PDB file of C-alpha atoms in Angstrom:
ATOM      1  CA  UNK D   1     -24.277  10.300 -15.179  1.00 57.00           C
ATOM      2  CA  UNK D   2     -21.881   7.620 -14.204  1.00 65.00           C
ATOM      3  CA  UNK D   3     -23.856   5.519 -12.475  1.00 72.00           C
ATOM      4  CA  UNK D   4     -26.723   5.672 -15.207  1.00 76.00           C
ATOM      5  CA  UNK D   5     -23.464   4.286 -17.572  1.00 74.00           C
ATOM      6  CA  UNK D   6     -22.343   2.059 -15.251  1.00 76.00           C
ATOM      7  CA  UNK D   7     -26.125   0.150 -14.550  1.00 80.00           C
ATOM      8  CA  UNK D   8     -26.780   0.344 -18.490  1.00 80.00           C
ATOM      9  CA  UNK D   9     -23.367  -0.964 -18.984  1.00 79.00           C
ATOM     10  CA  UNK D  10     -24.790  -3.997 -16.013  1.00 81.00           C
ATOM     11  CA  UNK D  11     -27.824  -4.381 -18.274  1.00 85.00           C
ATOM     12  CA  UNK D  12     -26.014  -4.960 -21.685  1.00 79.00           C
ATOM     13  CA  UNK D  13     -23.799  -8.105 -19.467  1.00 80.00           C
ATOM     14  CA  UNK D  14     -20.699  -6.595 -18.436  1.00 77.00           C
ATOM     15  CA  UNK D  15     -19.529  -8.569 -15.069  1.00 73.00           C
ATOM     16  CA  UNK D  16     -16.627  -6.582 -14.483  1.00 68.00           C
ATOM     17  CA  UNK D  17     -15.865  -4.098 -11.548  1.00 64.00           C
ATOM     18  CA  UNK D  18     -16.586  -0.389 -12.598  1.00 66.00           C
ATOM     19  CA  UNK D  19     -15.221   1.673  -9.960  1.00 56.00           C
ATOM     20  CA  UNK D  20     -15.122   5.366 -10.520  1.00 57.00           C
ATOM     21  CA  UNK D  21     -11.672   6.942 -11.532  1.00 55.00           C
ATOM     22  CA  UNK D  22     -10.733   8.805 -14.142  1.00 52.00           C
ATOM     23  CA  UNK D  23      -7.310   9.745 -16.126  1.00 52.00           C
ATOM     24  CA  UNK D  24      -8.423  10.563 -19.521  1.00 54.00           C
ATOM     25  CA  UNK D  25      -5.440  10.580 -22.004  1.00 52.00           C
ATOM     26  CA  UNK D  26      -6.133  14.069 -24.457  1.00 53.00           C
ATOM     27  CA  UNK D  27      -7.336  16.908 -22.022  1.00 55.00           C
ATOM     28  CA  UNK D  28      -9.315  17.297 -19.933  1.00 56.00           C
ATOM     29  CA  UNK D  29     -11.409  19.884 -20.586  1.00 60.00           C
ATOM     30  CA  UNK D  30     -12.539  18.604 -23.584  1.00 64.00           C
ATOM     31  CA  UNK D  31     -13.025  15.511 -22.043  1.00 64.00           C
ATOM     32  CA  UNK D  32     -15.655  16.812 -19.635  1.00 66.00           C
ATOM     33  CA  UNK D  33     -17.153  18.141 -22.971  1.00 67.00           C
ATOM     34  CA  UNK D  34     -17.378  15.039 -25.067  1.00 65.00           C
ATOM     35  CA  UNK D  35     -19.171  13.303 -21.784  1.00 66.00           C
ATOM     36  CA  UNK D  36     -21.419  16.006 -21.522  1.00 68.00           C
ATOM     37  CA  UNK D  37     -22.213  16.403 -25.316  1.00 67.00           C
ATOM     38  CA  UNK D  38     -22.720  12.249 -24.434  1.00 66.00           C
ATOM     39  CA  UNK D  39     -25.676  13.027 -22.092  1.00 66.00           C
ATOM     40  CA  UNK D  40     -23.794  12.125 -19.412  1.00 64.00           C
ATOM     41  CA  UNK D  41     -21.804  13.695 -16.109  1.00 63.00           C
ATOM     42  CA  UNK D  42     -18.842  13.492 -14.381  1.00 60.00           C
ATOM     43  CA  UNK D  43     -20.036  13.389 -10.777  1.00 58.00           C
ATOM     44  CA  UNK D  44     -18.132  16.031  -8.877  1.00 54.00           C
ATOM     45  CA  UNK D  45     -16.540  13.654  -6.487  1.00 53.00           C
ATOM     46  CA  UNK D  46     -14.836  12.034  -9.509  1.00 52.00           C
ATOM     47  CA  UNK D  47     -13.033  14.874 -10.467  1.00 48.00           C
ATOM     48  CA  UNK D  48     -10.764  14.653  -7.115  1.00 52.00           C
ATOM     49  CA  UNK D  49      -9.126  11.902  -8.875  1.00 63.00           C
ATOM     50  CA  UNK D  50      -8.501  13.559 -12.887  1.00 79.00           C
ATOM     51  CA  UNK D  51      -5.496  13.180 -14.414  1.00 85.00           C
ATOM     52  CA  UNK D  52      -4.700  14.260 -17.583  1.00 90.00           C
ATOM     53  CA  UNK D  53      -1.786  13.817 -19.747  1.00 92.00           C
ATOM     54  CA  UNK D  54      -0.909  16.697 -22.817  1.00 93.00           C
ATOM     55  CA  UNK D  55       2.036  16.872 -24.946  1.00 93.00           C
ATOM     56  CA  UNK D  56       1.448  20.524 -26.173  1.00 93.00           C
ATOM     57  CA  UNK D  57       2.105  23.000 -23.769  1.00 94.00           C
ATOM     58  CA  UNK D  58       0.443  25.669 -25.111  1.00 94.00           C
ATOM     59  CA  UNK D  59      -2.695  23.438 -25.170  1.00 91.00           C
ATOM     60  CA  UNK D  60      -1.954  22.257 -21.400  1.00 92.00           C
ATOM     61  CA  UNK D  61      -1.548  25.844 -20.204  1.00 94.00           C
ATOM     62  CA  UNK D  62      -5.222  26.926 -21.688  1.00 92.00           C
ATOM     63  CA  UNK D  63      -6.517  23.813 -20.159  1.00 89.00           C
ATOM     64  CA  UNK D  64      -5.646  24.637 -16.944  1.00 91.00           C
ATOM     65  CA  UNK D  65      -7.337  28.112 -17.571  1.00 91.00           C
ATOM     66  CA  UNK D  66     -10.313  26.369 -18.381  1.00 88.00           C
ATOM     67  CA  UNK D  67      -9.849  24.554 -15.290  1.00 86.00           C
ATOM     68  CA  UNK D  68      -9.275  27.235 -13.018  1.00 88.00           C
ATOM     69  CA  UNK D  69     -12.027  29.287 -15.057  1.00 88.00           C
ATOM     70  CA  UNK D  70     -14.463  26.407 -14.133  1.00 81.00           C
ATOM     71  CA  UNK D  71     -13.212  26.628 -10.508  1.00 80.00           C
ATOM     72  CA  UNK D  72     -11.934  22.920 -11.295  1.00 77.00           C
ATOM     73  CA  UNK D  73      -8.127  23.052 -10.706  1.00 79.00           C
ATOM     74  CA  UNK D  74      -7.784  21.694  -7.131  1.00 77.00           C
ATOM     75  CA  UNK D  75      -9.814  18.952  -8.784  1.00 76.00           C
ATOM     76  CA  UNK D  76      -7.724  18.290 -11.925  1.00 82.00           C
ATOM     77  CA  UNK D  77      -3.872  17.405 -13.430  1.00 87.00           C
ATOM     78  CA  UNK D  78      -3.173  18.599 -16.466  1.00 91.00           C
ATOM     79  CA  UNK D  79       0.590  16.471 -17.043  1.00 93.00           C
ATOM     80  CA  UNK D  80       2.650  17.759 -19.296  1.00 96.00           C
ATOM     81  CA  UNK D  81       3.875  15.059 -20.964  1.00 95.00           C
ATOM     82  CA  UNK D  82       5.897  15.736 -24.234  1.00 96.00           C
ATOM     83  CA  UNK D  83       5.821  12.753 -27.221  1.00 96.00           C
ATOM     84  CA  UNK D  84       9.067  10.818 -26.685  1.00 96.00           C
ATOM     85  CA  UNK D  85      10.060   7.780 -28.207  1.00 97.00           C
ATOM     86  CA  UNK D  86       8.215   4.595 -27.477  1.00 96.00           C
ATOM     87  CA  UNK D  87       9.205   0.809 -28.423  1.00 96.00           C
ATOM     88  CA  UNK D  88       6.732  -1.444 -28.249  1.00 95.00           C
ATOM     89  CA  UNK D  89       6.959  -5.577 -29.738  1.00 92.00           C
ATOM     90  CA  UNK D  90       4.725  -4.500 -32.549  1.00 89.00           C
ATOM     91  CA  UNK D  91       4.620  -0.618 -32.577  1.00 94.00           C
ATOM     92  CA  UNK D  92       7.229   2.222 -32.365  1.00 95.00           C
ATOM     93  CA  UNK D  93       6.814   5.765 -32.700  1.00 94.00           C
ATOM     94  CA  UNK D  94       6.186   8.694 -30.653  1.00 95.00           C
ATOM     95  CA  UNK D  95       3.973   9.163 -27.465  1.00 95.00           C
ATOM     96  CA  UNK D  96       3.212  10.765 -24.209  1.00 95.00           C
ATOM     97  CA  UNK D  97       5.914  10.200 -21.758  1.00 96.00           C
ATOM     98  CA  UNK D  98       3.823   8.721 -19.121  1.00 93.00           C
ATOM     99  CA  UNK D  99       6.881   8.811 -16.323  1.00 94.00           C
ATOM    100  CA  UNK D 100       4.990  12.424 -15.522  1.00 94.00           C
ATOM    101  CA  UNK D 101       2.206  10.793 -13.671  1.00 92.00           C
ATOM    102  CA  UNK D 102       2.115  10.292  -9.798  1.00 89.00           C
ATOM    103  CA  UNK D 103       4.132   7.059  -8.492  1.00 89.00           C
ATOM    104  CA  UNK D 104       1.720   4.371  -7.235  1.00 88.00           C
ATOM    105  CA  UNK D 105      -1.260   5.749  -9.990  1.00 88.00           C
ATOM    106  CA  UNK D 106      -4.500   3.669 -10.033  1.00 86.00           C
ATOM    107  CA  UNK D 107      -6.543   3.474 -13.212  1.00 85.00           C
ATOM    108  CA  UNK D 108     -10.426   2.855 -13.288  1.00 79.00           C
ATOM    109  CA  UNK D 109     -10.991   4.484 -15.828  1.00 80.00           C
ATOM    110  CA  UNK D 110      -8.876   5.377 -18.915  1.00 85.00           C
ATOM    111  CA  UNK D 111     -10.380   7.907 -21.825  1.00 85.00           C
ATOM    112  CA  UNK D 112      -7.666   7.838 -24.707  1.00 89.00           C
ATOM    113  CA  UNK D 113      -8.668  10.695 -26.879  1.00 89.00           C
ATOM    114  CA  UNK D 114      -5.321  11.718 -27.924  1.00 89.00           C
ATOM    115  CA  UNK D 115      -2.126  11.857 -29.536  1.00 92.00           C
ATOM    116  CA  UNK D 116      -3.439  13.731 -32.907  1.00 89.00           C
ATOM    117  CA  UNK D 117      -3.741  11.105 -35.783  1.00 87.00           C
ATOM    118  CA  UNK D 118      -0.871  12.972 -37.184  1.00 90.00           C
ATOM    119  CA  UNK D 119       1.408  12.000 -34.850  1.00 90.00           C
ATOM    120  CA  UNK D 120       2.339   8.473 -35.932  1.00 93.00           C
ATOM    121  CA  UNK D 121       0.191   5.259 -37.417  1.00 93.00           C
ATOM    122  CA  UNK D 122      -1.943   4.102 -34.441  1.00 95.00           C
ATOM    123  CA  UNK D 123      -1.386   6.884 -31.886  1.00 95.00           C
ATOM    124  CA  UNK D 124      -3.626   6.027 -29.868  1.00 94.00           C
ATOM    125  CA  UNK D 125      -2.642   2.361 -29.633  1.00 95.00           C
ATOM    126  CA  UNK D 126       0.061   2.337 -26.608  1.00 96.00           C
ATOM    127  CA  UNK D 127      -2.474   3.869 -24.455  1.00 94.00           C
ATOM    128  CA  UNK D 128      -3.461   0.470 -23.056  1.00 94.00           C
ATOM    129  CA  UNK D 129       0.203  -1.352 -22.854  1.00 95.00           C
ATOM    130  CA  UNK D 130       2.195   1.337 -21.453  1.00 94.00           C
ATOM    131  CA  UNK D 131      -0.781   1.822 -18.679  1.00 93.00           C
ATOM    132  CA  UNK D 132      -1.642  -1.576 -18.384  1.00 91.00           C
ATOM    133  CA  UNK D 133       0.155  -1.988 -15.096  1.00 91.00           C
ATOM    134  CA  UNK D 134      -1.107   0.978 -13.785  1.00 90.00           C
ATOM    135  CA  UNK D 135      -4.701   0.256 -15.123  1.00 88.00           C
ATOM    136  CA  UNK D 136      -6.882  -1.301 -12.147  1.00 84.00           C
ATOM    137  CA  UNK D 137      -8.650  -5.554 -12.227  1.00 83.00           C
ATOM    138  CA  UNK D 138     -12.164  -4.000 -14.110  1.00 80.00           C
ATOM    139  CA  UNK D 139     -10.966  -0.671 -15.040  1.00 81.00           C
ATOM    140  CA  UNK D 140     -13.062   0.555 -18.175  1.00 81.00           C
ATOM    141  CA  UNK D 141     -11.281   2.040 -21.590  1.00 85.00           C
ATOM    142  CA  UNK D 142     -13.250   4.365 -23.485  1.00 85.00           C
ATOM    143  CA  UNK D 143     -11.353   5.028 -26.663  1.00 87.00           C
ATOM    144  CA  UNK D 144     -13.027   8.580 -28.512  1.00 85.00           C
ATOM    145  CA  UNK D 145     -13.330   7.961 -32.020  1.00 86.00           C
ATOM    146  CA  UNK D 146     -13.837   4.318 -31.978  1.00 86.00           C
ATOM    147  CA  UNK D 147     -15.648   3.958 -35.206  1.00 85.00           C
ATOM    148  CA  UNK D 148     -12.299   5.078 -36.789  1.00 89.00           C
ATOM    149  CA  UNK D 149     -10.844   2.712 -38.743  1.00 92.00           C
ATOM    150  CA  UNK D 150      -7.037   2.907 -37.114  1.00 92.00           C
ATOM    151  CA  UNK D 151      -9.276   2.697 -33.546  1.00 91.00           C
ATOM    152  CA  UNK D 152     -10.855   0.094 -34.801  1.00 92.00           C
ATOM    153  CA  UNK D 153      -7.236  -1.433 -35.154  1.00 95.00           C
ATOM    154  CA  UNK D 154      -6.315  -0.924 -31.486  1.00 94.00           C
ATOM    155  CA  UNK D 155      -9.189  -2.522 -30.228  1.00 92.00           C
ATOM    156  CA  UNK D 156      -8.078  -5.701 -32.218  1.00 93.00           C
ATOM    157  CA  UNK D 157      -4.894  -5.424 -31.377  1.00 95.00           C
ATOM    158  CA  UNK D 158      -5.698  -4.532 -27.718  1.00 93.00           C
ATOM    159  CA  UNK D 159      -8.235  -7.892 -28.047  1.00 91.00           C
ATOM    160  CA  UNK D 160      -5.853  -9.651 -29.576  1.00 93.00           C
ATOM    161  CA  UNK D 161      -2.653  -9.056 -26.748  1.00 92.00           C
ATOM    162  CA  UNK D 162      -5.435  -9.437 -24.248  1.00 88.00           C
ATOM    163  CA  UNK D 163      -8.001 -11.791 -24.735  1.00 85.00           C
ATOM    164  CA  UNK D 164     -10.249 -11.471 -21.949  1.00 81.00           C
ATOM    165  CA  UNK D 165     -10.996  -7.453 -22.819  1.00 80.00           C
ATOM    166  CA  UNK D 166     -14.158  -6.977 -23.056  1.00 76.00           C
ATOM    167  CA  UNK D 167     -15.432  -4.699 -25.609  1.00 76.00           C
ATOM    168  CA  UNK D 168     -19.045  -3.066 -25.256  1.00 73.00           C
ATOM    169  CA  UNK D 169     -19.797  -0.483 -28.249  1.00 71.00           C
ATOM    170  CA  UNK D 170     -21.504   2.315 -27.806  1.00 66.00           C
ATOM    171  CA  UNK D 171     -23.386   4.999 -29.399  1.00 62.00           C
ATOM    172  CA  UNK D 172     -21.734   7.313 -31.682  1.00 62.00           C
ATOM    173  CA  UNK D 173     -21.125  10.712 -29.630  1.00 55.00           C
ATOM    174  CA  UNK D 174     -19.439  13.674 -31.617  1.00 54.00           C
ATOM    175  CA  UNK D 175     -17.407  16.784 -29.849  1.00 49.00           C
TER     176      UNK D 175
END
């Protein structure tokens, strides 16, 4: 469960603040999957605070079945959020259009498992600079497919834009 994570992440030296939040950035549905494929849980209270951004709206409209299948959706956002056009200084291409979410949004805890890798070089790249403001002193990034060689890009260019990330690897989980 979370805290399990959170006193193993303690154990392996990470000094930061992990406070529990989540807004995973993919679905969330198959977020709560990929945790609990993981081995770990999602403590209920948690899910009070899920947001969830989707540019498909097919896909956002059978998550929210799942969610209100799982008796979930008073605990859950699916946003949707279609890919618009996104400059950043060294990447441009298409992404979620993140003015969806709730003014005033607090971050502890950010899963990127989405765009598609289809969608442009690096899509999962602007995850951390266009919610960096919005992303909470100590809030944890769990990026899904890490071992990836283009997510193995955006944590070095995440590392390299922000030095002081700290970047704890963990065990391979599939979906």
């Amino acid at each position: 469960d979370f805290y399990r994570w959170r006193d193993r992440a303690r154990s392996m030296g990470i000094k930061v603040p992990i406070v529990a939040g989540i807004m995973p950035i993919g679905n969330v549905a198959q977020t709560k999957r990929f945790v609990g494929m993981c081995g770990a849980k999602i403590p209920h209270s948690l899910l009070l605070k899920l947001e969830s951004l989707e540019h498909d709206p097919e896909f956002a409209d059978k998550t929210r079945e799942l969610l209100r299948a799982e008796g979930l959706e008073g605990h859950a956002t699916v946003h949707d959020a279609p890919l618009k056009p996104l400059q950043l200084p060294n990447w441009s291409a298409d992404w979620y259009d993140s003015s969806v979410l709730p003014a005033g949004l607090r971050v502890d805890l950010l899963v990127v498992d989405g765009p598609p890798w289809f969608v442009s070089a690096l899509p999962r790249y602007p995850a951390v600079p266009a919610l960096r403001e919005r992303l909470n002193p100590g809030a944890v990034v769990l990026l899904d497919d890490a071992a990836r060689p283009e997510e193995q890009e955006c944590v070095r260019r995440w590392r390299d834009e922000w030095p002081a990330l700290q970047v704890l690897r963990v065990p391979t989980c599939e979906k």
